């Protein structure tokens, strides 16, 4: 969120989610049958780092909804959806499209998948952010699994302003602080009903189902419990937290430090709580990643850390801010690096070595350096320039005289 006031704890949550997902993908490269008994728990916890995806969705809902809540409570018009769309597109699409295209090219070159209609169809569906609706296209490319979540999140970007349109067009009485938050809880409930309907009435068949059949088999295993409506419920919990945070007294209090620390512990506890169950951490209504306890813990922490006396500032130290800054690039490039390393150098991550753990540690450290180097390059050379360009366009739109705006929109100067 460039050039905007930082909210205490937001960088911490973003960095933690990023590192959790990275730890998850590194752990998958380890032969679990050769883990020393003293490290069993460590690798088990790392295996559940995929739960960081839930934290990402909560954080996005929290940050993106704040301008809507502030405008609603001040009886101002709905924030510009044109600017909202421009900001989201500038932040997500350039990096996503580049990683998607690189992953697509690697699919039929290095990984030698046939360049057929199915592979092309998956890429096209991902490019237009429509891959989330069917198991065939769920993973847009081979060798970059995390890209599945970007179209899921863009669905949430669309549903968020639709939810707020309902609130902004409600009766003035319904726009009160309390009632508007209760109405948002109703939107979360509606999303949960939608998720239940998808899970109940759109099951996948058992033909070719399972991770032993590759990405498409894994997608059939995940769906329909992985669906955009259920993930919007996670996203909307973050939005509700923002609605509460914006009405909290501005005065800092140590009680928020206590609540924030408890929520961080509660969220962290969901990882060992997942041990013994599915790797996806399916919970209430079959929603993954320990729903709703993990999203609620992240949401409450985001809600209180900006008003904390000590904790919100301590957790956002310089290294955490750096990880948060480059987190998107790290997220979309990590699986490309890890899969490419394993393909080009089969002996990496301890494979075939007498010292499996030592080989895995060495390869992981090399991979982390490469991933963060690419993530840093992606942010400073691709993402940030596009973000700044979009902001200049945004400023130009805001400062344009009314007559010029109407002319640009093709409207007559004297009428509607």
Coordinates of C-alpha atoms in Angstrom, one line a residue:
X1 CA 0.0 0.0 0.0
X2 CA 2.4 2.6 -1.2
X3 CA 2.3 6.1 0.0
X4 CA -0.4 5.3 2.5
X5 CA -0.1 5.4 6.3
X6 CA 1.0 2.1 7.6
X7 CA -1.2 0.2 10.0
X8 CA 0.6 -1.4 12.9
X9 CA 0.8 -5.1 12.5
X10 CA -0.3 -5.3 8.9
X11 CA 3.3 -5.8 7.6
X12 CA 3.8 -8.4 10.3
X13 CA 0.8 -10.4 9.2
X14 CA 1.7 -10.1 5.5
X15 CA 5.3 -11.2 6.2
X16 CA 4.2 -14.1 8.4
X17 CA 1.8 -15.4 5.8
X18 CA 4.5 -15.1 3.1
X19 CA 7.0 -17.1 5.2
X20 CA 4.4 -19.7 6.2
X21 CA 3.7 -20.5 2.6
X22 CA 7.4 -20.6 1.7
X23 CA 8.1 -22.9 4.6
X24 CA 5.2 -25.1 3.4
X25 CA 6.7 -25.5 -0.1
X26 CA 10.2 -26.1 1.2
X27 CA 8.9 -28.8 3.5
X28 CA 7.2 -30.5 0.6
X29 CA 10.7 -31.0 -1.0
X30 CA 11.9 -33.0 2.1
X31 CA 11.6 -36.8 2.2
X32 CA 9.5 -37.1 5.4
X33 CA 10.6 -40.7 5.8
X34 CA 14.1 -39.5 6.5
X35 CA 13.4 -36.8 9.0
X36 CA 15.3 -37.2 12.3
X37 CA 12.7 -37.9 15.1
X38 CA 13.7 -34.7 16.9
X39 CA 12.6 -32.6 13.9
X40 CA 9.3 -34.4 13.2
X41 CA 7.2 -31.7 14.8
X42 CA 9.1 -28.9 13.1
X43 CA 8.5 -30.3 9.7
X44 CA 4.9 -31.1 10.5
X45 CA 4.3 -27.5 11.5
X46 CA 6.1 -26.3 8.3
X47 CA 3.9 -28.6 6.3
X48 CA 0.9 -26.7 7.5
X49 CA 2.4 -23.4 6.4
X50 CA -0.2 -23.5 3.6
X51 CA -2.6 -22.0 6.2
X52 CA -0.8 -18.7 5.5
X53 CA -3.1 -18.4 2.4
X54 CA -6.0 -17.8 4.8
X55 CA -4.0 -15.0 6.5
X56 CA -3.4 -13.4 3.1
X57 CA -7.2 -13.3 2.4
X58 CA -8.0 -11.9 5.8
X59 CA -5.4 -9.2 5.3
X60 CA -6.6 -8.2 1.9
X61 CA -10.2 -8.0 3.0
X62 CA -9.1 -5.8 6.0
X63 CA -7.0 -3.3 4.0
X64 CA -9.2 -3.0 0.9
X65 CA -12.5 -2.5 2.9
X66 CA -11.2 0.4 5.1
X67 CA -11.9 3.2 2.6
X68 CA -15.4 1.8 2.1
X69 CA -16.1 1.8 5.9
X70 CA -14.7 5.2 6.4
X71 CA -16.8 6.7 3.6
X72 CA -19.9 4.9 4.8
X73 CA -19.5 6.1 8.4
X74 CA -18.9 9.7 7.3
X75 CA -22.0 9.6 5.0
X76 CA -19.8 10.2 2.0
X77 CA -20.3 8.7 -1.5
X78 CA -19.1 5.3 -2.4
X79 CA -15.4 5.4 -3.1
X80 CA -14.5 5.4 -6.8
X81 CA -14.8 1.9 -8.2
X82 CA -12.7 3.1 -11.2
X83 CA -9.8 4.0 -8.9
X84 CA -10.4 0.8 -6.8
X85 CA -10.2 -1.3 -10.0
X86 CA -7.1 0.5 -11.3
X87 CA -5.3 0.0 -8.0
X88 CA -6.0 -3.7 -7.8
X89 CA -5.1 -4.3 -11.4
X90 CA -1.8 -2.3 -11.1
X91 CA -0.9 -4.2 -8.0
X92 CA -1.7 -7.7 -9.1
X93 CA -1.8 -8.2 -12.8
X94 CA 1.7 -7.3 -14.1
X95 CA 3.6 -9.6 -11.7
X96 CA 0.9 -12.3 -12.0
X97 CA 0.9 -12.2 -15.8
X98 CA 4.7 -12.4 -16.0
X99 CA 4.9 -15.4 -13.6
X100 CA 2.0 -17.1 -15.3
X101 CA 3.6 -16.8 -18.7
X102 CA 7.0 -18.0 -17.5
X103 CA 5.3 -21.0 -15.8
X104 CA 3.4 -21.7 -19.1
X105 CA 6.5 -21.7 -21.2
X106 CA 8.3 -23.9 -18.7
X107 CA 5.4 -26.3 -18.9
X108 CA 6.0 -27.4 -22.5
X109 CA 9.8 -26.7 -22.6
X110 CA 11.6 -27.8 -19.5
X111 CA 8.8 -30.0 -18.0
X112 CA 7.8 -31.4 -21.4
X113 CA 4.0 -31.3 -21.0
X114 CA 2.3 -31.5 -24.4
X115 CA 1.4 -28.1 -25.8
X116 CA -2.2 -29.1 -26.4
X117 CA -5.6 -27.4 -26.1
X118 CA -5.9 -28.2 -22.4
X119 CA -2.6 -26.7 -21.4
X120 CA -3.3 -23.6 -23.5
X121 CA -6.9 -23.4 -22.1
X122 CA -5.6 -23.4 -18.5
X123 CA -3.2 -20.6 -19.3
X124 CA -5.9 -18.5 -21.0
X125 CA -8.3 -19.1 -18.1
X126 CA -5.6 -18.0 -15.7
X127 CA -4.7 -15.0 -17.8
X128 CA -8.2 -13.7 -17.7
X129 CA -8.6 -14.6 -14.0
X130 CA -11.3 -17.2 -14.6
X131 CA -9.4 -20.4 -13.7
X132 CA -11.1 -20.7 -10.3
X133 CA -14.4 -22.0 -11.5
X134 CA -13.5 -25.5 -12.7
X135 CA -11.0 -28.2 -11.6
X136 CA -9.6 -28.5 -15.1
X137 CA -8.3 -24.9 -15.0
X138 CA -7.9 -24.6 -11.2
X139 CA -4.0 -24.6 -11.6
X140 CA -3.4 -22.3 -14.6
X141 CA 0.1 -23.7 -15.3
X142 CA 2.4 -26.5 -14.3
X143 CA 5.2 -25.8 -11.9
X144 CA 3.7 -22.8 -10.2
X145 CA 0.9 -24.1 -7.9
X146 CA 0.4 -21.0 -5.8
X147 CA -1.0 -19.0 -8.7
X148 CA -4.3 -20.8 -8.1
X149 CA -5.1 -18.3 -5.4
X150 CA -4.8 -15.1 -7.4
X151 CA -8.0 -15.6 -9.4
X152 CA -9.7 -16.7 -6.2
X153 CA -8.7 -13.4 -4.6
X154 CA -9.8 -11.3 -7.6
X155 CA -13.2 -12.9 -7.2
X156 CA -13.2 -11.4 -3.7
X157 CA -12.1 -8.0 -5.2
X158 CA -15.3 -8.1 -7.2
X159 CA -17.6 -9.3 -4.4
X160 CA -16.3 -6.7 -1.9
X161 CA -17.7 -3.6 -3.6
X162 CA -20.9 -5.4 -4.4
X163 CA -21.4 -6.1 -0.7
X164 CA -20.7 -2.4 0.1
X165 CA -23.1 -1.3 -2.6
X166 CA -25.9 -3.0 -0.6
X167 CA -24.8 -1.1 2.5
X168 CA -24.4 2.3 0.8
X169 CA -27.9 2.0 -0.8
X170 CA -29.6 0.9 2.4
X171 CA -31.9 3.3 4.3
X172 CA -30.1 6.0 6.3
X173 CA -31.1 4.2 9.5
X174 CA -29.5 1.0 8.3
X175 CA -26.2 2.9 7.7
X176 CA -25.7 3.4 11.4
X177 CA -22.4 2.1 12.8
X178 CA -23.9 -0.9 14.5
X179 CA -26.5 -1.8 11.9
X180 CA -24.0 -1.6 9.0
X181 CA -21.6 -4.1 10.8
X182 CA -24.5 -6.4 11.5
X183 CA -25.5 -6.3 7.8
X184 CA -21.9 -7.2 6.9
X185 CA -22.2 -10.2 9.2
X186 CA -25.2 -11.1 7.1
X187 CA -23.1 -10.9 4.0
X188 CA -20.6 -13.3 5.6
X189 CA -23.5 -15.6 6.5
X190 CA -24.8 -15.5 2.9
X191 CA -21.3 -16.4 1.6
X192 CA -21.3 -19.4 4.0
X193 CA -24.7 -20.5 2.7
X194 CA -23.3 -20.2 -0.9
X195 CA -20.3 -22.2 0.0
X196 CA -22.5 -24.9 1.6
X197 CA -24.6 -25.1 -1.6
X198 CA -21.5 -25.4 -3.8
X199 CA -20.1 -28.2 -1.6
X200 CA -23.5 -30.0 -1.4
X201 CA -24.6 -29.8 -5.0
X202 CA -21.4 -29.5 -7.2
X203 CA -19.2 -32.4 -6.1
X204 CA -16.5 -33.7 -8.4
X205 CA -16.5 -37.3 -9.7
X206 CA -13.9 -39.8 -8.6
X207 CA -12.3 -40.4 -12.0
X208 CA -8.7 -39.3 -11.9
X209 CA -9.2 -37.7 -8.5
X210 CA -6.2 -37.3 -6.2
X211 CA -2.7 -35.8 -6.1
X212 CA -1.3 -39.0 -7.7
X213 CA -2.9 -37.8 -10.9
X214 CA -1.1 -34.4 -10.9
X215 CA -2.4 -30.9 -10.7
X216 CA -5.8 -31.7 -12.2
X217 CA -6.3 -34.7 -9.9
X218 CA -5.3 -32.5 -7.0
X219 CA -7.8 -29.9 -8.1
X220 CA -10.6 -32.5 -8.1
X221 CA -9.5 -33.5 -4.6
X222 CA -9.7 -29.9 -3.4
X223 CA -12.9 -28.9 -5.2
X224 CA -15.6 -28.1 -4.3
X225 CA -14.4 -27.4 -0.8
X226 CA -12.0 -25.0 -2.4
X227 CA -14.3 -22.5 -4.1
X228 CA -14.3 -18.7 -4.5
X229 CA -17.5 -18.2 -2.4
X230 CA -16.0 -20.0 0.6
X231 CA -12.8 -18.0 0.3
X232 CA -14.9 -14.8 0.1
X233 CA -16.2 -15.7 3.6
X234 CA -12.6 -15.7 4.8
X235 CA -11.9 -12.4 3.0
X236 CA -15.1 -10.9 4.4
X237 CA -14.1 -11.6 8.0
X238 CA -11.1 -9.4 7.3
X239 CA -13.4 -6.7 6.0
X240 CA -15.5 -7.0 9.2
X241 CA -12.4 -6.5 11.3
X242 CA -11.7 -3.3 9.3
X243 CA -15.2 -2.1 10.0
X244 CA -14.6 -2.6 13.8
X245 CA -11.1 -1.1 13.7
X246 CA -12.2 2.1 12.1
X247 CA -14.6 2.8 15.0
X248 CA -12.3 2.0 17.8
X249 CA -11.1 4.9 19.9
X250 CA -7.9 6.4 18.4
X251 CA -6.3 6.4 21.9
X252 CA -3.8 3.5 22.3
X253 CA -4.2 1.1 25.1
X254 CA -2.2 -1.8 26.6
X255 CA -5.4 -4.0 26.5
X256 CA -5.0 -4.1 22.7
X257 CA -1.4 -5.4 23.2
X258 CA -2.8 -8.2 25.3
X259 CA -5.6 -9.1 22.9
X260 CA -3.2 -8.9 19.9
X261 CA -0.7 -11.2 21.6
X262 CA -3.4 -13.7 22.5
X263 CA -4.7 -13.7 18.9
X264 CA -1.2 -14.3 17.5
X265 CA -0.9 -17.3 19.9
X266 CA -4.4 -18.5 19.0
X267 CA -3.6 -18.3 15.3
X268 CA -0.2 -20.1 15.7
X269 CA -2.0 -22.9 17.7
X270 CA -4.0 -23.7 14.7
X271 CA -1.0 -25.3 13.0
X272 CA -0.3 -28.0 15.7
X273 CA -4.1 -28.4 16.0
X274 CA -4.1 -29.5 12.3
X275 CA -1.7 -32.3 12.9
X276 CA -3.3 -35.7 12.4
X277 CA -5.9 -34.3 9.9
X278 CA -5.8 -33.4 6.2
X279 CA -3.0 -31.2 5.1
X280 CA -5.6 -28.6 4.0
X281 CA -6.9 -28.2 7.5
X282 CA -10.5 -28.6 6.6
X283 CA -12.8 -27.3 9.4
X284 CA -16.3 -25.8 9.7
X285 CA -18.4 -26.4 6.6
X286 CA -15.3 -28.0 5.0
X287 CA -13.6 -24.6 4.5
X288 CA -9.8 -25.1 4.5
X289 CA -7.2 -23.7 6.8
X290 CA -8.9 -24.1 10.2
X291 CA -11.9 -21.9 9.4
X292 CA -13.2 -19.9 11.3
X293 CA -10.6 -19.9 14.1
X294 CA -7.5 -19.0 12.1
X295 CA -9.2 -16.2 10.1
X296 CA -10.8 -14.8 13.3
X297 CA -7.5 -14.8 15.1
X298 CA -5.8 -13.0 12.2
X299 CA -8.8 -10.6 11.9
X300 CA -8.9 -9.6 15.6
X301 CA -5.1 -9.2 15.6
X302 CA -5.3 -6.8 12.6
X303 CA -8.2 -5.0 14.4
X304 CA -6.3 -4.3 17.6
X305 CA -2.6 -4.0 16.7
X306 CA -2.9 -0.5 15.2
X307 CA -4.2 0.8 18.6
X308 CA -1.7 -1.2 20.6
X309 CA 0.9 0.6 22.7
X310 CA 3.9 -1.6 22.1
X311 CA 3.2 -4.8 20.1
X312 CA 2.1 -3.3 16.8
X313 CA 5.3 -1.3 16.5
X314 CA 7.6 -4.1 17.7
X315 CA 6.4 -6.7 15.3
X316 CA 6.8 -4.4 12.3
X317 CA 10.6 -4.1 12.4
X318 CA 12.7 -3.4 9.3
X319 CA 13.3 -7.0 8.1
X320 CA 9.5 -7.8 8.5
X321 CA 8.7 -4.7 6.4
X322 CA 11.1 -5.8 3.7
X323 CA 9.6 -9.3 3.6
X324 CA 6.1 -7.7 3.5
X325 CA 7.1 -5.4 0.7
X326 CA 8.4 -8.1 -1.6
X327 CA 5.9 -10.8 -0.5
X328 CA 3.8 -10.8 -3.6
X329 CA 6.9 -11.6 -5.8
X330 CA 8.1 -14.2 -3.3
X331 CA 4.7 -15.8 -3.4
X332 CA 4.2 -16.0 -7.2
X333 CA 7.8 -17.1 -8.0
X334 CA 8.7 -19.5 -5.2
X335 CA 7.2 -22.6 -6.8
X336 CA 8.8 -21.8 -10.1
X337 CA 12.2 -21.7 -8.5
X338 CA 11.8 -24.8 -6.4
X339 CA 10.3 -26.9 -9.2
X340 CA 13.0 -25.8 -11.6
X341 CA 15.8 -26.6 -9.2
X342 CA 14.4 -30.1 -8.7
X343 CA 14.0 -30.6 -12.4
X344 CA 17.4 -29.3 -13.5
X345 CA 19.3 -30.6 -10.6
X346 CA 17.7 -33.8 -9.3
X347 CA 20.2 -34.2 -6.5
X348 CA 19.0 -31.0 -4.8
X349 CA 17.1 -31.1 -1.4
X350 CA 19.0 -34.1 -0.3
X351 CA 17.8 -36.5 -2.9
X352 CA 20.1 -39.5 -3.2
X353 CA 22.4 -38.1 -0.5
X354 CA 23.5 -39.9 2.6
X355 CA 23.0 -36.6 4.5
X356 CA 19.4 -35.9 3.4
X357 CA 18.8 -33.2 6.0
X358 CA 22.0 -31.4 5.3
X359 CA 21.3 -31.5 1.5
X360 CA 17.8 -30.2 2.1
X361 CA 19.0 -27.3 4.3
X362 CA 21.7 -26.3 1.8
X363 CA 19.3 -26.4 -1.1
X364 CA 16.6 -24.5 0.9
X365 CA 19.0 -21.7 1.7
X366 CA 20.1 -21.4 -1.9
X367 CA 16.4 -21.4 -3.0
X368 CA 15.5 -18.8 -0.4
X369 CA 18.2 -16.4 -1.6
X370 CA 17.1 -16.9 -5.3
X371 CA 13.4 -16.5 -4.4
X372 CA 13.9 -13.3 -2.5
X373 CA 16.3 -11.9 -5.1
X374 CA 13.6 -12.5 -7.8
X375 CA 10.8 -11.2 -5.5
X376 CA 12.9 -8.0 -4.8
X377 CA 13.6 -7.5 -8.5
X378 CA 9.9 -8.1 -9.3
X379 CA 8.8 -5.5 -6.8
X380 CA 11.3 -2.7 -7.6
X381 CA 11.5 -3.2 -11.4
X382 CA 8.0 -4.3 -12.3
X383 CA 5.4 -4.0 -9.5
X384 CA 6.4 -0.6 -8.0
X385 CA 6.8 1.2 -11.4
X386 CA 3.4 0.1 -12.5
X387 CA 1.8 1.1 -9.1
X388 CA 3.4 4.5 -9.4
X389 CA 2.2 4.9 -12.9
X390 CA -1.3 4.0 -11.9
X391 CA -1.2 6.5 -9.0
X392 CA -0.2 9.3 -11.4
X393 CA -3.1 8.4 -13.6
X394 CA -5.3 8.4 -10.6
X395 CA -4.1 11.8 -9.5
X396 CA -4.6 13.1 -13.0
X397 CA -8.2 11.9 -13.0
X398 CA -8.8 13.6 -9.6
X399 CA -7.4 16.9 -10.6
X400 CA -9.0 17.1 -14.0
X401 CA -11.6 19.9 -14.3
X402 CA -15.2 18.8 -14.2
X403 CA -15.8 19.9 -17.8
X404 CA -12.7 17.9 -19.0
X405 CA -13.9 14.8 -17.1
X406 CA -17.3 15.0 -18.8
X407 CA -15.7 15.5 -22.2
X408 CA -13.4 12.5 -21.6
X409 CA -16.4 10.4 -20.7
X410 CA -18.2 11.5 -23.8
X411 CA -20.9 13.4 -21.8
X412 CA -22.5 16.7 -22.8
X413 CA -21.2 19.5 -20.6
X414 CA -24.7 20.8 -19.7
X415 CA -26.6 17.6 -19.0
X416 CA -26.5 14.0 -17.6

